[in-house]
Coordinates of C-alpha atoms in Angstrom, one line a residue:
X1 CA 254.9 205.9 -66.2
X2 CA 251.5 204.8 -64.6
X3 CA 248.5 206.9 -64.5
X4 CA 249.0 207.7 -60.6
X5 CA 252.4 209.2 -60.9
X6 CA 251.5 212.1 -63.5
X7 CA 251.5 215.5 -61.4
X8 CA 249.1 217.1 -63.3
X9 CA 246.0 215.8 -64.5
X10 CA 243.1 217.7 -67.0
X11 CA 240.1 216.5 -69.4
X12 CA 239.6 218.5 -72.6
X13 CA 236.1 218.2 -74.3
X14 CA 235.4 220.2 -77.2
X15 CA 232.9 219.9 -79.9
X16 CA 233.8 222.2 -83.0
X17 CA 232.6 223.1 -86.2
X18 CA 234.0 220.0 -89.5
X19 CA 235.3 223.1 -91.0
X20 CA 237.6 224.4 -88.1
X21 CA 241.8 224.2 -88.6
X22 CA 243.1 222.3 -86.0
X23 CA 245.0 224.0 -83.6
X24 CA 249.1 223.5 -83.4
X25 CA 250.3 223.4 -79.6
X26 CA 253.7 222.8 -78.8
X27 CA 254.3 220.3 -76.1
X28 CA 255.5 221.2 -73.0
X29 CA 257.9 219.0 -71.5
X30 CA 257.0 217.0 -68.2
X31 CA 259.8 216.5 -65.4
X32 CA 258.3 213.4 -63.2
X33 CA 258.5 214.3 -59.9
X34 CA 258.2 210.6 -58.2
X35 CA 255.3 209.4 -56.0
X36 CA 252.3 211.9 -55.3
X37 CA 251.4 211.7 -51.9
X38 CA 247.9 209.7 -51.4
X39 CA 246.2 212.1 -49.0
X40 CA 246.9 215.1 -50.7
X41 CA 243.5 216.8 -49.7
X42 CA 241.4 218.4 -52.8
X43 CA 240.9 222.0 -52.9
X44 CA 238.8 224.7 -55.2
X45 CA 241.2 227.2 -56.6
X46 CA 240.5 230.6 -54.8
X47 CA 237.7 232.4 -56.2
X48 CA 240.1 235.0 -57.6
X49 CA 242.4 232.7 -59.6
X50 CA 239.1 230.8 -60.7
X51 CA 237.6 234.2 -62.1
X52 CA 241.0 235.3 -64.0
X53 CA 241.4 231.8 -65.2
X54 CA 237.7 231.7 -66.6
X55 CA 238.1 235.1 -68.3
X56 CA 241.2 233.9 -69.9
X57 CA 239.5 231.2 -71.2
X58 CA 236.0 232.9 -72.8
X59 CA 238.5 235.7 -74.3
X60 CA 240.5 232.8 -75.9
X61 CA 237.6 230.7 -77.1
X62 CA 235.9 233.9 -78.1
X63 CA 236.9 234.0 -81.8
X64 CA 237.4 230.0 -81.9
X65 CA 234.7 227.9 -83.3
X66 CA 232.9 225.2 -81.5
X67 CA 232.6 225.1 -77.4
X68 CA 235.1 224.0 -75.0
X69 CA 235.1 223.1 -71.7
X70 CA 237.9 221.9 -69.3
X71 CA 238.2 220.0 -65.5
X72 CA 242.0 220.2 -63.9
X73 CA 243.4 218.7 -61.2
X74 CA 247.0 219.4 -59.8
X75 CA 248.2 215.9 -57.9
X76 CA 250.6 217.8 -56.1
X77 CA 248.7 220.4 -54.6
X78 CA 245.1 218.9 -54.5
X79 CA 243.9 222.1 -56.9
X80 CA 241.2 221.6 -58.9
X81 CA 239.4 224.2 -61.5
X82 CA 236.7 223.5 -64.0
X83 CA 235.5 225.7 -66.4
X84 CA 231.8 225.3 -68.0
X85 CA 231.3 222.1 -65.3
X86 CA 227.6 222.0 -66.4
X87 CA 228.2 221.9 -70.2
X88 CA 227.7 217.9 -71.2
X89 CA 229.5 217.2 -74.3
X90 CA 229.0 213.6 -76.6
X91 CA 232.0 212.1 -75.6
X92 CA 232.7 209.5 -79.2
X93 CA 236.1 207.9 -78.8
X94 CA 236.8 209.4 -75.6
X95 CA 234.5 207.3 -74.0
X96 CA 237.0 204.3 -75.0
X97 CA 238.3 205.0 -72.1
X98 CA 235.2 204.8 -69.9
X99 CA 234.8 201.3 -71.3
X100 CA 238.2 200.3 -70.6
X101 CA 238.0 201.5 -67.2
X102 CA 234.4 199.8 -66.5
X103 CA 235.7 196.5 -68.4
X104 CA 239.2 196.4 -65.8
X105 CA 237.1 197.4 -62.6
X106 CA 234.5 194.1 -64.1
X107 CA 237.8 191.9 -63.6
X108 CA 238.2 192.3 -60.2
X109 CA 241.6 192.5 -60.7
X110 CA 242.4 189.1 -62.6
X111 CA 244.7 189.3 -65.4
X112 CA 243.5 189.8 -68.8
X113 CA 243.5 187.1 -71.3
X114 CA 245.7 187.2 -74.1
X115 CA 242.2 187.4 -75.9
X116 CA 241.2 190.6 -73.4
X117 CA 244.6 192.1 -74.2
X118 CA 244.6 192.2 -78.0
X119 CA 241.0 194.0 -78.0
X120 CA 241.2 196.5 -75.1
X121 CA 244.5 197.1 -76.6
X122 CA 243.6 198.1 -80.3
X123 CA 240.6 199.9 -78.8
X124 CA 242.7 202.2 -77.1
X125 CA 246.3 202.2 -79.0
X126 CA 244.5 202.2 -82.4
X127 CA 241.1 204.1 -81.6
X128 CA 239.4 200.3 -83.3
X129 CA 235.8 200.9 -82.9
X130 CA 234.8 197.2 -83.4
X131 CA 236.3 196.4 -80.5
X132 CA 234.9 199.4 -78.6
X133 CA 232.1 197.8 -79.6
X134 CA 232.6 194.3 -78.5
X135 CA 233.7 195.6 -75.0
X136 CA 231.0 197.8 -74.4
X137 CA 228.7 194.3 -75.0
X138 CA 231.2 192.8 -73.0
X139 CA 230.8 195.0 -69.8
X140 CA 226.4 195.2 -70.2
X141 CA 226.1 198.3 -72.6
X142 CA 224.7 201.2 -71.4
X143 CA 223.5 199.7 -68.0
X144 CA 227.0 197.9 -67.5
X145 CA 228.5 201.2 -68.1
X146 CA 226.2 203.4 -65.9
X147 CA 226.9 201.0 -62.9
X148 CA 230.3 201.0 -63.0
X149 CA 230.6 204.8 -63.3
X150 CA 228.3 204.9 -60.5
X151 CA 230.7 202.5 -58.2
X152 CA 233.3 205.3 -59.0
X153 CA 231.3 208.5 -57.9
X154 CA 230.5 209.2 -61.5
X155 CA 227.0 211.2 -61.6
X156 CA 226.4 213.6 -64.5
X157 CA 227.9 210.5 -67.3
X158 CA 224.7 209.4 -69.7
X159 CA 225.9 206.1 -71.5
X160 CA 224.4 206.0 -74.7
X161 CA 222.4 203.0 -76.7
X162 CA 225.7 203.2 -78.4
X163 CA 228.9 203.5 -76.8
X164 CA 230.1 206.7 -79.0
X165 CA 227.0 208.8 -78.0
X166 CA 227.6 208.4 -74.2
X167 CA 227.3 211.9 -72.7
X168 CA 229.5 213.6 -70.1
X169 CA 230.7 216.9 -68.2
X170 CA 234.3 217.4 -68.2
X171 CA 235.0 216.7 -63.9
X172 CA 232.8 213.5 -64.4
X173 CA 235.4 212.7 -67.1
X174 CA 238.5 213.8 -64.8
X175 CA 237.1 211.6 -62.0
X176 CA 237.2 208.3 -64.7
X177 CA 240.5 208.9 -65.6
X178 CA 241.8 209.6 -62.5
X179 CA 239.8 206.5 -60.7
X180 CA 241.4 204.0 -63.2
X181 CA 242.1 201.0 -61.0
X182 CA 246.1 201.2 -62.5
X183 CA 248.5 199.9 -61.1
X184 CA 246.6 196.7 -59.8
X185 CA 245.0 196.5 -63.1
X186 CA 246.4 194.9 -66.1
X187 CA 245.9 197.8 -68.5
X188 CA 246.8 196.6 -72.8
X189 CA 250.3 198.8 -73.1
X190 CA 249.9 202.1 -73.9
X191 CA 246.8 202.4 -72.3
X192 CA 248.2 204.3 -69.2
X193 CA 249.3 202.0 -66.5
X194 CA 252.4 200.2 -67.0
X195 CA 251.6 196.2 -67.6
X196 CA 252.4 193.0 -64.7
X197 CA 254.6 190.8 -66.1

C-alpha cells in the first residue's frame, strides 16, 4: 500500500518516564478504501469536537507518566486535530524518517543505487543508526536537513548537531510524513511507498 492511499493519517510523540510499562493496544483493523481524492480541502475539527477530544485526552494522560502529544489528519474528510501543537518533543529514531524523506526529495527523483537502497533500507526496516548516521552526512546534517524541511513547509523542526536530537512539534511531524515524495520516489521496501521495479 503507498503512503498516499492510507485514509487516515496521525503522529504520536511521547517522551515518558525509563520506568513506565508499556502500554498494550490492540490493533484495529484497516479496510483500504482506494484512491483519496487530491483536493480534498483541509479543515479544523469544529471547536466543539476539538474541546471534547482534548479533554479526553488530558483525563487519559492524567495518571500516565511522561507527556504526549498528537497531530491527525483524516484523508478522506480533510479533518485535522492536534492536541499540545506547541509542545516540541526530541524526536531520536523518529527523525529516521525526516532523513529518509530529505535524502529521497535530494534525488530529484532518480532511482536509488543498490548502495542507497541497502542503507536507507536498514535505517528504516532495522532502526540501524550507523546508517542514520551516514545519511544524515549524506543529505548536509543539520543544515541539509533544515532546508529540505523548509522546501516542504516544515517550520517549528530544529535538526540537531546530531540527527537523534533533532526537535519537533507533532503537525510539523504529520506534514513530513504526509509530504513524502512516494510514489515517484524509490522508497527501500518497507519504508512506506511501494518500490519501481
Amino acid at each position: 500500500m503507498r503512503v498516499r492511499e492510507s485514509s487516515l493519517f496521525a503522529v504520536l510523540l511521547l517522551a515518558t518516564s525509563a520506568s513506565a510499562a508499556p502500554a498494550t493496544v490492540a490493533p484495529r483493523p484497516v479496510t483500504p478504501t482506494g484512491r483519496t481524492p487530491a483536493t480534498v480541502a483541509e479543515s479544523a475539527l469544529p471547536p466543539a469536537e476539538r474541546r471534547a477530544l482534548d479533554r479526553a485526552l488530558e483525563r487519559y494522560l492524567r495518571e500516565r507518566p511522561g507527556r504526549a502529544a498528537l497531530a491527525v489528519h483524516d484523508r478522506t474528510t480533510g479533518a485535522r486535530y492536534a492536541f499540545r501543537e506547541r509542545t516540541p518533543f526530541m524526536l531520536a529514531s523518529v527523525a529516521k524518517v525526516d532523513i529518509l524523506l530529505a535524502f529521497l526529495l535530494g534525488k530529484d527523483g532518480r532511482r536509488l543505487s543498490a548502495y542507497e537502497r541497502r542503507l536507507t533500507s536498514r535505517m528504516i526496516r532495522q532502526s540501524d543508526n550507523d546508517c542514520a548516521g551516514e545519511l544524515y552526512l549524506t543529505i548536509g546534517g543539520r543544515d541539509g536537513l533544515g532546508r529540505a524541511l523548509h522546501r516542504l513547509g516544515v517550520r517549528h523542526t530544529v535538526p540537531g548537531t546530531s540527527w537523534g536530537y533533532t526537535h519537533s512539534r507533532p503537525s510539523d511531524q504529520r506534514r513530513c510524513w504526509s509530504g513524502s515524495p512516494a510514489p515517484e520516489a524509490r522508497c527501500p521496501p518497507g519504508a512506506g511507498a511501494t518500490p519501481s521495479a
